Amino acid sequence: MSQLNITINENKLTVSPGSTILDAAKAVGVHIPTLCHDPRLKPYGACRVCLVEVEGARAPMPACATKVTDGMVVSTDTEKIHRLRKTVVELLISDHPLECVTCEQCGDCGLQDLAYRYGLNKSRYIGERHPLREQGDDPFIQRNLDKCILCGRCVRICDEVESAFAIDFTYRGFQVQVGTDYGTSLKNTSCEFCGQCISSCPVGALIEKPRLNKGRTWETKKTLTICPYCGTGCTLELQTIGDKIVNVAAPLDKGVNRGNLCVKGRFGYQFVNSNDRLKTPLIKKNGKFVEATWSEAISLIAKKFNGIKSAHGADALAGFSSAKCTNEENYLFQKFMRAAVGTNNVDHCARLCHASTVAGLARAFGSGAMTNSIDDFAKAKAILVIGSNTTEAHPIIGINILQAVRNNGAKLIVIDPRKIKLTQFADIWMAQRPGSDVAVINGIMNIILKEGWYDQKFIEERTEDFDELKKILDAYTPEKVAEISGVSPEDLRRAADIYANSGASSIVFSMGITQHSTGTDNVLSLANLAMMTGNVGREGTGVNPLRGQNNVQGACDMGSLPNVCCGYQKVGDDGVQAKFQAAWGVELPKTPGLTVVEILNSAAKGGVKGLYVMGENPMLSDPDSQHVEEALEKLEFLVVQDIFMTETAVFADVILPGLTFAERDGTFTNTERRVQRIRRAINPMGNAREDWRIISDVATAMGYPMHYESADEILAEINSVTPSYACITTARISDSGF
Ligand SMILES: Nc1nc2c(c(=O)[nH]1)N[C@H]1C(S)=C(S)[C@@H](COP(=O)(O)OP(=O)(O)OC[C@H]3O[C@@H](n4cnc5c(=O)[nH]c(N)nc54)[C@H](O)[C@@H]3O)O[C@H]1N2
Ligand SMILES: Nc1nc2c(c(=O)[nH]1)N[C@H]1C(S)=C(S)[C@@H](COP(=O)(O)OP(=O)(O)OC[C@H]3O[C@@H](n4cnc5c(=O)[nH]c(N)nc54)[C@H](O)[C@@H]3O)O[C@H]1N2
Ligand SMILES: [Mo]
């Protein structure tokens, strides 16, 4: 479609069809004030402060809700417009407590800015005022209803973006207020405490409770970084005063989340400044932990590890790396285990999580990760969510999926034995018997085959062994699948029709698919379904595993795995061996090492004698905790490097205090393989140190020198030995990742 011409205050420009006057003004740097507008929401046009004059129009128009037409001539700075805006602001402040001196939002308030601009410190309009109605009987959201200007942003964002529907306008006329079905409390409502409403509120009516009285926004230092919780990898703005995080926000124009966060990202930062953090190294003496210096702790580890190595060989040692730590730390940890210790016994929690995805998708497509990006969900015509409780475990991806369904009309199929939030919005919800996924997917493929809904051209050009698949599918008639899974033949048929014939269907999966003894087969079945219908390799399609922890994709990419080095370069391969021996300057072990589960099995039998656990909590996370306890107790020497005294750390001989995400630099790789920067916002707590610095010091003490000045320097080394990260330098990672 052709571009549209518009003139704003003498500035001429062209914009794309669909742009509003506000968009166009922004593009030429003309400021138009707004109160009810939020780029995350549909245009509303209620507050009237964005009124502008349009040549030929009878009355001023709201810039936020008026689409540009070709040849439009707009004035934003006329006397008439200023008079109108001033009146609107005066009316608003006539019923607004002008207590800016104590208001949390002072300095960051849309209404205060406008009142200042128009020199209004009182209103000509005097009438009934709303009494003080402060609310907030929950831990997260302070609601000052007397400061509410009824712009509706909180109500709309709760509906349009979060699909939580917790609040609405209640009562009528002068009594109108934002409330809930349960009076005014947010407790016992569908509120998810994501705080999207707070992030949208233009005034001080909604405030993050934990930040109360800790400092105004303008007093804080702001650091852009990445959320430390799940694999979505949302961009956070940490607001700090001194070494304390006082609030978390998210910029509207950055990252995968563009201003949105979930309850964990927005409110779950107290652990950083918690007094329970480990602050100094600890050595166990006579069953009790005693504070130690770094050099005491590190030389003890070097002595014990070198002792076990010379007595029993390097394979009597093992290490757990961490999906909580950065790429730089994961790279260094596996290098430490391979080059300094001399074993491939290195693994991490991906083993318990998406190991079957990595195996299955690597076999099907050559790479074990999402085939499409998070933004692509908006382009899907149908989304099949199987074994992923997306809105709870990956909330920002969850809201993307719901927006695709509710705003773009994408069809939603949910295959999950449990009723989850997504099932409310699903066109079809199949509650199969747990573990019957291969049968259900085969049943869907059986129908697609019979009906001829498959993509013959795609199959011929891009796949192998379709005939083999056909033979297997014959047996999975809808009736037989119904018997195995409990899903009705009608539902299977409808699901097959929607998935195969939508034009662009995307599959989303997570633990409901992977955490099974048949996990790899489950993943392969999903890949087959996508390939059979040509739903891969295009926008809005694909097979999309949602990775769990914040940097589990990176921990895998960096080779914290027993069979591959960074970039999935196989340890048994001669070329790989030669390359890393040259790069790291030592002889390297050739046989693949043990997995997380095998390491603990071996320890229980006395095979593995020394274990280094960095940022994992196997006592809580690994199967059969009694068995884990036996294994940990049997070890001759256990090192735990964590930020807290965990259930695992109590078994350690030495505990090393690491730093949180807020105290260090580095990179995380999110579920869509976007490499993003985390940045130090505050100084390290106590005597704790960066994980990468600790690993380097232990390696050096063991006789394999590692000297790095910064995370950047480690990334440069990663660039040089990892083809898939070759060009990902810090300089090239912009604020939105690489
Ligand atoms: N709040 C919070 N968020 C997290 C985490 C956390 O600890 N807390 N952890 C992160 C991590 S590491 C991960 S891996 C992800 C996990 O993210 P998810 O995998 O989305 O989370 P689960 O709760 O394991 O849910 C899996 C879904 O599978 C369903 N399910 C169970 N059995 C079957 C089955 O046989 N077939 C099918 N099709 N479905 C089944 C369950 O009912 C559930 O809805 O979450 C990440 N996000
Ligand atoms: N019962 C049960 N078991 C499970 C699961 C389940 O749902 N239920 N889920 C499975 C899945 S999907 C996964 S991914 C695994 C997860 O298994 P784990 O990786 O063991 O998970 P966490 O308990 O999150 O442990 C992370 C540890 O890292 C520490 N930590 C956080 N940040 C840092 C840091 O910057 N540096 C250092 N050194 N330490 C840090 C934390 O304090 C915590 O002790 O658990 C698996 N096991
Ligand atoms: Mo996970």
XYZ file of N, CA and C in Angstrom, residues 282-368:
261
model
N 32.685 -20.561 53.107
C 32.540 -21.346 54.335
C 33.219 -22.694 54.138
N 33.923 -23.139 55.171
C 34.548 -24.468 55.134
C 33.952 -25.274 56.274
N 33.608 -26.529 55.990
C 33.026 -27.364 57.054
C 34.158 -27.949 57.910
N 34.084 -27.656 59.203
C 35.080 -28.224 60.119
C 34.326 -28.887 61.258
N 34.583 -30.152 61.486
C 33.871 -30.935 62.516
C 32.354 -30.788 62.382
N 31.887 -30.881 61.158
C 30.442 -30.850 60.932
C 29.822 -29.473 60.974
N 30.614 -28.427 61.195
C 30.043 -27.068 61.261
C 30.714 -26.169 60.226
N 29.920 -25.249 59.643
C 30.517 -24.318 58.684
C 31.204 -23.176 59.410
N 32.453 -22.933 58.977
C 33.248 -21.869 59.585
C 33.629 -20.890 58.477
N 33.557 -19.600 58.768
C 33.920 -18.591 57.766
C 35.386 -18.738 57.385
N 35.678 -18.537 56.094
C 37.053 -18.701 55.623
C 37.384 -17.583 54.648
N 38.668 -17.398 54.373
C 39.045 -16.428 53.341
C 38.931 -17.133 51.990
N 38.920 -16.323 50.940
C 38.852 -16.917 49.599
C 40.065 -17.802 49.358
N 41.244 -17.359 49.768
C 42.421 -18.166 49.430
C 42.417 -19.480 50.211
N 41.920 -19.468 51.457
C 41.815 -20.757 52.192
C 40.868 -21.705 51.469
N 39.707 -21.184 51.099
C 38.693 -22.042 50.470
C 39.192 -22.579 49.138
N 39.781 -21.701 48.343
C 40.214 -22.120 47.011
C 41.399 -23.074 47.074
N 42.342 -22.827 47.964
C 43.465 -23.787 48.010
C 43.016 -25.139 48.548
N 42.027 -25.135 49.442
C 41.523 -26.430 49.924
C 40.871 -27.217 48.765
N 40.074 -26.526 47.963
C 39.432 -27.206 46.820
C 40.497 -27.755 45.869
N 41.498 -26.922 45.558
C 42.538 -27.356 44.621
C 43.260 -28.585 45.163
N 43.551 -28.558 46.451
C 44.277 -29.681 47.062
C 43.438 -30.959 46.992
N 42.174 -30.850 47.384
C 41.307 -32.037 47.423
C 41.023 -32.571 46.012
N 40.698 -31.664 45.085
C 40.403 -32.117 43.719
C 41.640 -32.729 43.072
N 42.801 -32.083 43.224
C 44.022 -32.654 42.652
C 44.353 -33.996 43.305
N 44.061 -34.104 44.598
C 44.308 -35.365 45.315
C 43.438 -36.490 44.753
N 42.144 -36.224 44.578
C 41.232 -37.245 44.044
C 41.661 -37.620 42.622
N 42.058 -36.575 41.851
C 42.470 -36.807 40.462
C 43.701 -37.717 40.398
N 44.701 -37.466 41.242
C 45.895 -38.316 41.136
C 45.651 -39.701 41.719
N 44.752 -39.817 42.695
C 44.498 -41.144 43.266
C 43.560 -41.985 42.398
N 42.521 -41.335 41.803
C 41.479 -42.126 41.125
C 41.254 -41.747 39.665
N 41.987 -40.763 39.177
C 41.791 -40.326 37.787
C 40.781 -39.184 37.729
N 40.841 -38.416 36.638
C 40.000 -37.215 36.511
C 38.512 -37.548 36.484
N 38.159 -38.752 35.992
C 36.731 -39.082 35.891
C 36.088 -39.386 37.250
N 36.900 -39.351 38.311
C 36.309 -39.456 39.654
C 35.807 -38.088 40.120
N 35.969 -37.077 39.251
C 35.443 -35.740 39.557
C 34.338 -35.396 38.571
N 33.399 -34.547 39.022
C 32.295 -34.164 38.149
C 31.807 -32.783 38.546
N 31.096 -32.122 37.612
C 30.587 -30.781 37.918
C 29.186 -30.557 37.368
N 28.364 -29.827 38.134
C 27.055 -29.385 37.640
C 27.172 -27.894 37.344
N 26.934 -27.536 36.114
C 26.930 -26.132 35.751
C 25.524 -25.573 35.972
N 25.257 -24.343 35.532
C 24.016 -23.712 35.971
C 23.305 -22.909 34.887
N 22.027 -23.196 34.735
C 21.195 -22.431 33.808
C 20.803 -21.079 34.385
N 21.235 -20.812 35.621
C 21.003 -19.497 36.240
C 22.174 -18.574 35.938
N 23.324 -19.167 35.593
C 24.529 -18.363 35.384
C 24.627 -17.905 33.931
N 25.587 -17.019 33.666
C 25.707 -16.413 32.340
C 26.348 -17.381 31.337
N 26.336 -16.992 30.066
C 27.039 -17.762 29.040
C 28.516 -17.831 29.357
N 29.066 -16.695 29.781
C 30.496 -16.624 30.058
C 30.865 -17.610 31.164
N 29.999 -17.708 32.199
C 30.289 -18.609 33.317
C 30.103 -20.072 32.915
N 29.114 -20.335 32.081
C 28.923 -21.710 31.625
C 30.061 -22.153 30.725
N 30.502 -21.241 29.866
C 31.645 -21.568 29.007
C 32.855 -21.897 29.871
N 33.082 -21.041 30.866
C 34.257 -21.215 31.712
C 34.151 -22.478 32.565
N 32.945 -22.795 33.012
C 32.779 -23.973 33.872
C 33.098 -25.255 33.096
N 32.572 -25.359 31.862
C 32.866 -26.585 31.116
C 34.335 -26.614 30.698
N 34.909 -25.448 30.442
C 36.343 -25.402 30.128
C 37.153 -25.851 31.354
N 36.718 -25.386 32.523
C 37.379 -25.769 33.778
C 37.326 -27.290 33.957
N 36.125 -27.878 33.775
C 36.003 -29.325 33.980
C 36.842 -30.087 32.953
N 36.820 -29.612 31.702
C 37.512 -30.350 30.636
C 39.013 -30.107 30.651
N 39.416 -28.837 30.786
C 40.836 -28.512 30.648
C 41.594 -28.556 31.977
N 40.984 -28.026 33.040
C 41.708 -27.980 34.317
C 41.580 -29.307 35.063
N 40.345 -29.863 35.092
C 40.150 -31.135 35.795
C 40.508 -32.306 34.876
N 40.049 -32.245 33.629
C 40.378 -33.302 32.678
C 39.288 -34.348 32.502
N 38.016 -33.938 32.705
C 36.919 -34.894 32.516
C 35.787 -34.233 31.731
N 34.995 -35.058 31.066
C 33.790 -34.542 30.410
C 32.554 -34.707 31.303
N 32.767 -35.035 32.562
C 31.647 -35.177 33.497
C 31.081 -33.811 33.884
N 30.433 -33.178 32.944
C 29.835 -31.871 33.224
C 28.447 -31.829 32.577
N 27.476 -31.398 33.351
C 26.098 -31.402 32.867
C 25.328 -30.367 33.683
N 24.066 -30.184 33.402
C 23.261 -29.240 34.210
C 21.783 -29.595 34.078
N 20.933 -28.742 34.653
C 19.531 -29.111 34.827
C 18.744 -29.304 33.534
N 19.304 -28.934 32.381
C 18.600 -29.200 31.114
C 18.306 -30.700 30.990
N 19.143 -31.494 31.641
C 18.959 -32.952 31.635
C 17.585 -33.344 32.158
N 17.073 -32.577 33.122
C 15.801 -32.926 33.758
C 14.654 -32.192 33.084
N 14.971 -31.429 32.065
C 14.013 -30.449 31.568
C 13.769 -30.686 30.081
N 14.615 -30.087 29.226
C 14.393 -30.184 27.778
C 15.411 -31.087 27.086
N 16.034 -32.045 27.815
C 17.026 -32.900 27.165
C 16.391 -33.644 25.991
N 15.128 -34.046 26.169
C 14.466 -34.775 25.086
C 14.182 -33.863 23.890
N 13.999 -32.569 24.149
C 13.828 -31.612 23.049
C 15.120 -31.484 22.261
N 16.223 -31.326 23.024
C 17.511 -31.151 22.357
C 17.804 -32.385 21.494
N 17.543 -33.580 22.044
C 17.804 -34.807 21.285
C 16.835 -34.930 20.100
N 15.541 -34.742 20.355
C 14.520 -34.961 19.318
C 14.618 -33.943 18.195
N 14.703 -32.664 18.537
C 14.736 -31.648 17.475
C 16.061 -31.630 16.736
N 17.156 -32.004 17.429
C 18.435 -32.089 16.724
C 18.331 -33.188 15.666
N 17.642 -34.297 16.019
C 17.484 -35.392 15.052
C 16.568 -34.957 13.906
N 15.469 -34.257 14.235
C 14.495 -33.894 13.204
C 14.976 -32.727 12.341
N 15.515 -31.699 12.981
C 15.840 -30.465 12.234
C 17.319 -30.096 12.253
N 18.109 -30.785 13.074
C 19.532 -30.445 13.147
C 19.860 -29.500 14.284
N 18.834 -28.958 14.957
C 19.111 -28.043 16.061
C 17.982 -28.127 17.075
N 18.352 -28.216 18.359
C 17.338 -28.439 19.380
C 16.845 -27.173 20.022
